[in-house]
Short mmCIF file of C-alpha atoms in Angstrom, two decimals:
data_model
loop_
_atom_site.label_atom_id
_atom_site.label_comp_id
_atom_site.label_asym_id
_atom_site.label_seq_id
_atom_site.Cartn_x
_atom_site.Cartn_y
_atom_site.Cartn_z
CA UNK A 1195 0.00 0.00 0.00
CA UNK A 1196 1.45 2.82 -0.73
CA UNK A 1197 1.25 5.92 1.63
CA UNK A 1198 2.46 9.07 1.97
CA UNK A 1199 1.51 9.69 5.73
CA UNK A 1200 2.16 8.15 8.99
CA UNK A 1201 0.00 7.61 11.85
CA UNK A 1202 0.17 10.33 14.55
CA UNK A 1203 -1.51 11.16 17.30
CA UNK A 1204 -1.69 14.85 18.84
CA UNK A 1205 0.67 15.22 21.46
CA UNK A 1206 -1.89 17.91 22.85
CA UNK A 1207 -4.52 14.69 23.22
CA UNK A 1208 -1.88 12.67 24.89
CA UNK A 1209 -0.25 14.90 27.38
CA UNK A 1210 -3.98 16.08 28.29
CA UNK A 1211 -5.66 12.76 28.99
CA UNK A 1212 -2.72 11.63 30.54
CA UNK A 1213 -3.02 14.75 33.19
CA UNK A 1214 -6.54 14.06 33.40
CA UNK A 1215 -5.88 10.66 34.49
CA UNK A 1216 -3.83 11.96 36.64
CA UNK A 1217 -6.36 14.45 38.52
CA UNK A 1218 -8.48 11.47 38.64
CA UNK A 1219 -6.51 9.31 40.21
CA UNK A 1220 -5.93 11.85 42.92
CA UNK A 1221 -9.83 12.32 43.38
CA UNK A 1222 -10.26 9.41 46.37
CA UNK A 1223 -7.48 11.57 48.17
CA UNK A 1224 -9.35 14.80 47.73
CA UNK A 1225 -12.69 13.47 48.94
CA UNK A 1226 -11.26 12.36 52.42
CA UNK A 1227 -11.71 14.01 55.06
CA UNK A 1228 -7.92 14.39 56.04
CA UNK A 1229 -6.87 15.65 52.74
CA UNK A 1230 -3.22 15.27 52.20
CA UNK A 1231 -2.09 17.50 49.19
CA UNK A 1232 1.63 15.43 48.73
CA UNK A 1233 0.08 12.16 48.68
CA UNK A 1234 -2.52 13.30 45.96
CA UNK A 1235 0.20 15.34 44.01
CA UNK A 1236 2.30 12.23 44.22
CA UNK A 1237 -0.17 10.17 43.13
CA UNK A 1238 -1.62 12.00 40.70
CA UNK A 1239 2.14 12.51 39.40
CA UNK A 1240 2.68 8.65 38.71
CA UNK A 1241 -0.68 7.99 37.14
CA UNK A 1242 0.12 10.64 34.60
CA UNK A 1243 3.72 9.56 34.21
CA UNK A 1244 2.78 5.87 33.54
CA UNK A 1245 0.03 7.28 30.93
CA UNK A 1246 2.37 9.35 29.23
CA UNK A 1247 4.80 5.83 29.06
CA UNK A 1248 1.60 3.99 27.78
CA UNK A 1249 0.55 6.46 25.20
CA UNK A 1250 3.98 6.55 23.52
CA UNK A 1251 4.94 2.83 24.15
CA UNK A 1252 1.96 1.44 22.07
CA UNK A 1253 2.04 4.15 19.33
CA UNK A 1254 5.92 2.65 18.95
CA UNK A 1255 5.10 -1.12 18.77
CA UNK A 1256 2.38 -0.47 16.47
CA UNK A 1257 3.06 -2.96 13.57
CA UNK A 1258 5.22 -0.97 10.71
CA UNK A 1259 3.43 -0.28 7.28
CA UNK A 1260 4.51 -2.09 4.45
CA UNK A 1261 3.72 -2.65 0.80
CA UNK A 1262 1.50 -5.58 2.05
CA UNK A 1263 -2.24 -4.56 0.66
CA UNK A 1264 -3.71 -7.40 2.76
CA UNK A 1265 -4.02 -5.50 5.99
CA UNK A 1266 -3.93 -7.53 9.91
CA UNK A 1267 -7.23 -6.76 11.63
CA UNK A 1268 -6.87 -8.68 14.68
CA UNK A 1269 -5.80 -8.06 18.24
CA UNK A 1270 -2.04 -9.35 18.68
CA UNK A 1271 -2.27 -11.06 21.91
CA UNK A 1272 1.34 -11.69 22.04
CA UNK A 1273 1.67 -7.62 21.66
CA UNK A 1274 -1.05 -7.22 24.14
CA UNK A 1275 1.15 -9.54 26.75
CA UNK A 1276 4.08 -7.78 26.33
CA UNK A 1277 3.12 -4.46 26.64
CA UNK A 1278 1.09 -5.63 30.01
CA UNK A 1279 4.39 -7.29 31.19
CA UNK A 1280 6.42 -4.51 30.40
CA UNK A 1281 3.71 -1.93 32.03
CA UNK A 1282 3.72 -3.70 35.25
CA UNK A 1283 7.17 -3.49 35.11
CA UNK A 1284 7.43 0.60 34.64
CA UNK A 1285 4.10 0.62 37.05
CA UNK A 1286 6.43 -1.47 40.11
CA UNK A 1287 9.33 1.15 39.20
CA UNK A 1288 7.21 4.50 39.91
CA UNK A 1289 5.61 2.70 42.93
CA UNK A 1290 9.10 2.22 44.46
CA UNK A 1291 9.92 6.04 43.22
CA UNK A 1292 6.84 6.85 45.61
CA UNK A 1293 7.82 4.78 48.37
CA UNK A 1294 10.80 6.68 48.69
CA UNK A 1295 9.22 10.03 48.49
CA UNK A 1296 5.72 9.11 50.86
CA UNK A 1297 8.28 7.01 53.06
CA UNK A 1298 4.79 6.19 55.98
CA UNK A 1299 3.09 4.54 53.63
CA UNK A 1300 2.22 0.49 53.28
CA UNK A 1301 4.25 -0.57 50.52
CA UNK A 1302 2.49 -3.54 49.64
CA UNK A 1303 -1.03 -1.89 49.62
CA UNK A 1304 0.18 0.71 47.62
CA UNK A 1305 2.11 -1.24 44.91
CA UNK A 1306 -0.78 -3.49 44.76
CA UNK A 1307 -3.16 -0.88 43.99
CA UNK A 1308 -1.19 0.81 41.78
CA UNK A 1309 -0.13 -2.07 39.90
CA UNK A 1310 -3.97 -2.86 39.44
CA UNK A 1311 -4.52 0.53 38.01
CA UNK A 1312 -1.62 0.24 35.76
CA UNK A 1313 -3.07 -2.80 33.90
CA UNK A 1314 -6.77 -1.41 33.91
CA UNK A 1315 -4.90 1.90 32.17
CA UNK A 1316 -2.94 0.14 29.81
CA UNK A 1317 -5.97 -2.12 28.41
CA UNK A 1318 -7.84 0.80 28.11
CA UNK A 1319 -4.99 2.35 26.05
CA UNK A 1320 -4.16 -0.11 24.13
CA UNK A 1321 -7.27 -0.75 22.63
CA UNK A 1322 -7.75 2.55 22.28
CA UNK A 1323 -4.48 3.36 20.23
CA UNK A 1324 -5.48 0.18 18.14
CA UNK A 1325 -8.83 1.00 17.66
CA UNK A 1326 -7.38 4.25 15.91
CA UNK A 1327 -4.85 2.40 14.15
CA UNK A 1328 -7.61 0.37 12.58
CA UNK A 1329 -9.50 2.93 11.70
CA UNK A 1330 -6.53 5.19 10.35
CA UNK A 1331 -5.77 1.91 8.47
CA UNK A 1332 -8.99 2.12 6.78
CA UNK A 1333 -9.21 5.14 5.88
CA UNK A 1334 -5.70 4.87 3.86
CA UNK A 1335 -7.06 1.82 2.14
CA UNK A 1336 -9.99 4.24 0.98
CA UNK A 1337 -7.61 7.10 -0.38
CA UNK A 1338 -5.22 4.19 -1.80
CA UNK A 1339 -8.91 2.35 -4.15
CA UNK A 1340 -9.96 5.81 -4.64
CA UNK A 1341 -6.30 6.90 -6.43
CA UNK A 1342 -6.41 3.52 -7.91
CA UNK A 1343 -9.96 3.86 -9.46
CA UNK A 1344 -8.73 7.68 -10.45
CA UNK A 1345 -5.88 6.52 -12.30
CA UNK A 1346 -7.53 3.22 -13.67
CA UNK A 1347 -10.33 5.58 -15.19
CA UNK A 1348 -7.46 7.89 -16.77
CA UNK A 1349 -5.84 5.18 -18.27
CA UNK A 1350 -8.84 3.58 -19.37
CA UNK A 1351 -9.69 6.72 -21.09
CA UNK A 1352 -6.55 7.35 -22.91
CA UNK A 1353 -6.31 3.87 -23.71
CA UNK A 1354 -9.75 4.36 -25.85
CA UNK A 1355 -8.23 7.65 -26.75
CA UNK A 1356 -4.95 5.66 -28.81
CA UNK A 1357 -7.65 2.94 -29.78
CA UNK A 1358 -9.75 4.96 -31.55
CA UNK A 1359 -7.00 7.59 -33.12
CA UNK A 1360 -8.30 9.56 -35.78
CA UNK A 1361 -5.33 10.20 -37.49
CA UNK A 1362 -4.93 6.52 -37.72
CA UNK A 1363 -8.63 6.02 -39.46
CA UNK A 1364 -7.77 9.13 -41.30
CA UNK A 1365 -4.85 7.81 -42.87
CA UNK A 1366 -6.64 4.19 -43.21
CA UNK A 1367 -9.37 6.30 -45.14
CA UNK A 1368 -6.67 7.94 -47.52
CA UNK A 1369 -5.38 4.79 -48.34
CA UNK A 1370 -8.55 2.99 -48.97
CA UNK A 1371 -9.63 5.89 -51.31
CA UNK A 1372 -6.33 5.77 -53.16
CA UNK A 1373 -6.77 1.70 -53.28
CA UNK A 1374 -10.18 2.04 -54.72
CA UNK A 1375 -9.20 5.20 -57.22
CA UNK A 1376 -6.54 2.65 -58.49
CA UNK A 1377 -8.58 -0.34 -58.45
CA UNK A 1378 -6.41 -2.23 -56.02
CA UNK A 1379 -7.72 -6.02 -55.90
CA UNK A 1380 -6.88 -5.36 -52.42
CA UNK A 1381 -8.91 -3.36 -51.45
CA UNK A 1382 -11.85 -5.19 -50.16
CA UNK A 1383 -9.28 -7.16 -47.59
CA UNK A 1384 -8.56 -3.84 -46.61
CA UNK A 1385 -11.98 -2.93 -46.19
CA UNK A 1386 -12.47 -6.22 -44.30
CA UNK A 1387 -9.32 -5.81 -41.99
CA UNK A 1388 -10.18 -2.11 -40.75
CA UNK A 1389 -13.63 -3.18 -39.73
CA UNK A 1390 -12.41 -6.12 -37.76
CA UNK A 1391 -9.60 -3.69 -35.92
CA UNK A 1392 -13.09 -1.58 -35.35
CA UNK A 1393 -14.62 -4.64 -33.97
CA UNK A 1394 -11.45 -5.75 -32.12
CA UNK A 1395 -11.10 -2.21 -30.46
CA UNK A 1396 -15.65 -2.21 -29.68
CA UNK A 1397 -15.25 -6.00 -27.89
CA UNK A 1398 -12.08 -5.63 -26.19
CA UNK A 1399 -11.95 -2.18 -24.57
CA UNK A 1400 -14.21 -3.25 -21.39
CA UNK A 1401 -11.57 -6.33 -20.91
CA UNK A 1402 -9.06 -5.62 -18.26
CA UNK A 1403 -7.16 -9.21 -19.61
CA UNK A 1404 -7.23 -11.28 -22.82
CA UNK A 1405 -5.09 -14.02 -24.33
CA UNK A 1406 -2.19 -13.23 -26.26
CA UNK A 1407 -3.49 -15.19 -29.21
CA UNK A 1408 -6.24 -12.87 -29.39
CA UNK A 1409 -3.72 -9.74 -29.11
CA UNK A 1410 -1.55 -11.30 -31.73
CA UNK A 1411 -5.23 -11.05 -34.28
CA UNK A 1412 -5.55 -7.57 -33.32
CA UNK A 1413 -2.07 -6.68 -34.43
CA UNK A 1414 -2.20 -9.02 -37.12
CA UNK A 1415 -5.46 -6.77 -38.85
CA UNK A 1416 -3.86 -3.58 -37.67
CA UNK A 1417 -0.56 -4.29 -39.67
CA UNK A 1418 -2.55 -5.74 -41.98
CA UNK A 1419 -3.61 -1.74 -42.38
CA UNK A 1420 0.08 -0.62 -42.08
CA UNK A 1421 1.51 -3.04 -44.53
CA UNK A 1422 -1.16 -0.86 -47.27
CA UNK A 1423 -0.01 1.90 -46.05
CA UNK A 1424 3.61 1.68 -46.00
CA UNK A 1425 4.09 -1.45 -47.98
CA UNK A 1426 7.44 -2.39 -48.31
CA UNK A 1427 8.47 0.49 -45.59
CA UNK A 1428 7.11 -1.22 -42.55
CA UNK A 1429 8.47 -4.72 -41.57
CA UNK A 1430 7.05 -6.92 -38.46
CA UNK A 1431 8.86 -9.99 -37.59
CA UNK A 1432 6.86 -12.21 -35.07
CA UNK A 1433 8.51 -15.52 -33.88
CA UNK A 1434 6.15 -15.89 -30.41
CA UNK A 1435 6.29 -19.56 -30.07
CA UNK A 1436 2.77 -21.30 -29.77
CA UNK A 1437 3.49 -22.31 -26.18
CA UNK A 1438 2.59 -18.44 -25.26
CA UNK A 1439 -0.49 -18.24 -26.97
CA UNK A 1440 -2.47 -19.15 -23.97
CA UNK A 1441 -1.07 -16.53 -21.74
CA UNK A 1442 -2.48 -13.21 -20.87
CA UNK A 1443 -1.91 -9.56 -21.84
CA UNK A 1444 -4.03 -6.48 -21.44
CA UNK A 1445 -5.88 -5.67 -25.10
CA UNK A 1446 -4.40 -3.23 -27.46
CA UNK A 1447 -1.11 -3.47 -25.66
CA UNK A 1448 1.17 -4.83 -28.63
CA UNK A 1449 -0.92 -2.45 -31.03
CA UNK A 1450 -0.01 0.87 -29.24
CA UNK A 1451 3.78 -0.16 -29.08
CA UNK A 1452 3.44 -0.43 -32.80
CA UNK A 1453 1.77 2.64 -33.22
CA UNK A 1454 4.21 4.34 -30.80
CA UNK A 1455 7.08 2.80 -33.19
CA UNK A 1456 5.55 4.40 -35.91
CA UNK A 1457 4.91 7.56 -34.43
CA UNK A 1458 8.59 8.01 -33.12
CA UNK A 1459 10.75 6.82 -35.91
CA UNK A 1460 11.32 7.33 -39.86
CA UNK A 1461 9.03 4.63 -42.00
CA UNK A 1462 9.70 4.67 -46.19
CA UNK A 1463 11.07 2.29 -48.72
CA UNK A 1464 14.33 3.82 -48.33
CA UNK A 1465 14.80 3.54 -44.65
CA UNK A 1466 12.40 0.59 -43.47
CA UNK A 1467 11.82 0.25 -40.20
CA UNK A 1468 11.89 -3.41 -38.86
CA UNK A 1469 9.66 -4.24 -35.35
CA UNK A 1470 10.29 -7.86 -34.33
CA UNK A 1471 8.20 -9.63 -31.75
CA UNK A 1472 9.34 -12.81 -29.46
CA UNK A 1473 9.61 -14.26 -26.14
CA UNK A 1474 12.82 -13.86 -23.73
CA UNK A 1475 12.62 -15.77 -20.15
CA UNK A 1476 9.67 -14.33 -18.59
CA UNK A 1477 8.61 -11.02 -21.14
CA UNK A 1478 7.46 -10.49 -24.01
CA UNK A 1479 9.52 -8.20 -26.09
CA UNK A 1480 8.97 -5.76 -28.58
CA UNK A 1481 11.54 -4.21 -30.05
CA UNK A 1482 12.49 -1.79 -32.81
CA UNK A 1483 15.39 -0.06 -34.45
CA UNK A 1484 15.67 3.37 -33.72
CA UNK A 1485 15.60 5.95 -36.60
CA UNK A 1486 14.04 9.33 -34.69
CA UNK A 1487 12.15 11.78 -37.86
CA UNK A 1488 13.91 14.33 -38.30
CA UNK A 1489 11.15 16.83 -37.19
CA UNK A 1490 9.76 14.70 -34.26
CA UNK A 1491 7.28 15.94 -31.91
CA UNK A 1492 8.36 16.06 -27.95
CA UNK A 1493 7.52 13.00 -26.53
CA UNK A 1494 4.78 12.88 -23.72
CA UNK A 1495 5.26 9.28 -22.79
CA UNK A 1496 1.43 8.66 -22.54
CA UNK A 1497 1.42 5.71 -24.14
CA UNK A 1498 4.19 3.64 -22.51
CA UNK A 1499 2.87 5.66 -19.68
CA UNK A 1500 -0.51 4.03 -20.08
CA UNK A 1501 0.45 0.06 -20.79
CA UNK A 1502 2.80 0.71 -17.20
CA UNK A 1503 -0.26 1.77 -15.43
CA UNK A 1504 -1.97 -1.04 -16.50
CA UNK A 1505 0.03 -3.64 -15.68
CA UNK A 1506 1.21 -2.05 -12.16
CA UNK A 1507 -2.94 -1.97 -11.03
CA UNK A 1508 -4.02 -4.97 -12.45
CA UNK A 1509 -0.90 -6.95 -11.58
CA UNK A 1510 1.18 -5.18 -9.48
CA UNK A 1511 4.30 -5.66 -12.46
CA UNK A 1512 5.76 -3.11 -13.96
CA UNK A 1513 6.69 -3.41 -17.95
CA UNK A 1514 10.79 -2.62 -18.69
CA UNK A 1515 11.94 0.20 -21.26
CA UNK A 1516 15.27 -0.47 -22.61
CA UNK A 1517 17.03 2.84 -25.03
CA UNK A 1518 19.99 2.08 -26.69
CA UNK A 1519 21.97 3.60 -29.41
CA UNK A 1520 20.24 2.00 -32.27
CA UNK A 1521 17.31 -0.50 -30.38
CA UNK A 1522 14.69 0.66 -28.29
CA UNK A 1523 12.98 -2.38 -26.56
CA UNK A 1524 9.78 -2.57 -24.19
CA UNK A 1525 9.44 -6.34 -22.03
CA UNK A 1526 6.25 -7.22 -21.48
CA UNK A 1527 5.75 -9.39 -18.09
CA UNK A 1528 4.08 -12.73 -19.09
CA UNK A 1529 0.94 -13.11 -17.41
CA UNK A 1530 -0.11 -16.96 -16.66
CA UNK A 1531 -3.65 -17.94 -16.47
CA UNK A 1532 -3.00 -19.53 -12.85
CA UNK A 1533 -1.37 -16.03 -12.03
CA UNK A 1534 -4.73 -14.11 -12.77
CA UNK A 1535 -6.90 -16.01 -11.20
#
């Protein structure tokens, strides 16, 4: 889980019930008839002390926060017991720090009772600083779906946003119209190929997961489009081994790193550029040769941006983005059925 914050608690709340436990200690001492104000200050003096230890003790040993999303509801007895143990030890401690100052009184009375008091104050506290915990626990786990749904939404958005790019269907168009002007016997595959991408993009988009097999028929009719388009210009090279086909990948994800190939780098018959697809350990890797236009656009990231998110809140993996002088690479993490489910 990942959070920003820490739990606190006021140290204005904590030194004032601790002083009001003290007063109220002291309250027995006040209401007899031969009031005795060092014995009551005293008094009053170690019940706030030990509060004060209590507060702070508990709010130390509270379990640390990790990246662990399933979160521990239940009381830790074994805490519980130690931080009793350790209490009665502090609680004998100020008793014998009393002793010495209120030298007439019983000892063992006065331990006794004090000791007693000391346990009821620490149960009381501890649930108390657990209860909050809980509760402050909670309330991160709200903020953390909430961010999640946020960026889930945005990435769902711009996801539909690359799917349906209209300078993609306006350059399919363009080519279709230049197919049909020449009579290309092609045409009508064409035709046939940008409606199934259509299709692809209408029956996938609410998927958070589908098998690579059925990525690899989306990429398959969007090339299909490219290949019209650039002919000879655009090369894909795609040696995924059959074993693979079963495993999972969120939709569209192979199509925008093709489209983000061809939006970055140079694409003619002159200076083809060559996008290879295969398998290496545990990724799946697309990669590409890198030959930048020459009057490129800044780079917003968005759409390796987008394919990350995905994969980091469905999944909790992140994808890898390797730049070198002359290949730019992106690994995929493969995603096993038993994984998912």
């Amino acid at each position: 889980m990942k959070n920003n914050t820490t739990f606190k608690i006021s140290p204005g709340i904590i030194w004032s019930s601790s002083i009001f436990l003290g007063l109220l200690a002291s309250v027995p001492q006040i209401a007899e008839r031969h009031f005795k104000p060092a014995e009551a200050a005293v008094n009053s003096a170690v019940t706030a002390s030990f509060s004060l230890f209590v507060w702070y003790y508990n709010i130390y040993t509270l379990p640390k926060q990790s990246g662990n999303k399933q979160l521990n509801k239940s009381i830790s007895y074994s805490r519980l017991l130690t931080t009793l143990l350790i209490g009665m030890g502090v609680m004998l401690a100020l008793a014998y720090i009393q002793q010495l100052i209120l030298t007439h009184l019983n000892f063992g009375p006065v331990m006794l009772m004090i000791e007693v008091r000391g346990i009821l104050i620490n149960l009381v506290f501890y649930m108390l600083i657990n209860l909050l915990y809980q509760n402050y626990q909670n309330q991160q786990v709200n903020v953390e779906l909430e961010r999640i749904k946020a960026d889930n939404l945005g990435a769902q958005y711009e996801l539909l946003k690359q799917q349906i790019n209209p300078h993609f269907l306006f350059n399919s168009l363009n080519t279709l119209k230049a197919m049909v002007e020449t009579n290309d016997q092609h045409s009508v595959d064409f035709i046939l190929k940008l409606s199934n991408f259509y299709r692809f993009t209408l029956e996938s988009r609410r998927l958070d997961l589908i098998h690579l097999s059925e990525e690899l028929e989306i990429v398959e009719a969007y090339n299909f489009l490219l290949k019209a388009r650039f002919e000879d210009g655009f090369i894909f090279t795609n040696t995924i081994h059959e074993q693979y086909r079963g495993t999972l990948i969120p939709p569209f994800t192979l199509q925008l790193l093709i489209e983000n190939c061809i939006k970055h780098n140079v694409v003619s018959l002159d200076h083809p550029l060559h996008i290879k697809l295969y398998a290496e350990g545990e990724n799946i890797v697309m990669e590409n040769e890198i030959k930048p236009k020459r009057f490129e656009e800044p780079s917003t990231g968005v759409g390796l941006k987008n394919i990350n998110l995905r994969y980091d809140h469905l999944l909790d993996k992140h994808i890898e983005i390797i730049s070198e002088d002359k290949i730019f690479k992106v690994k995929l993490p493969i995603i096993h059925e038993h994984y998912h489910n």
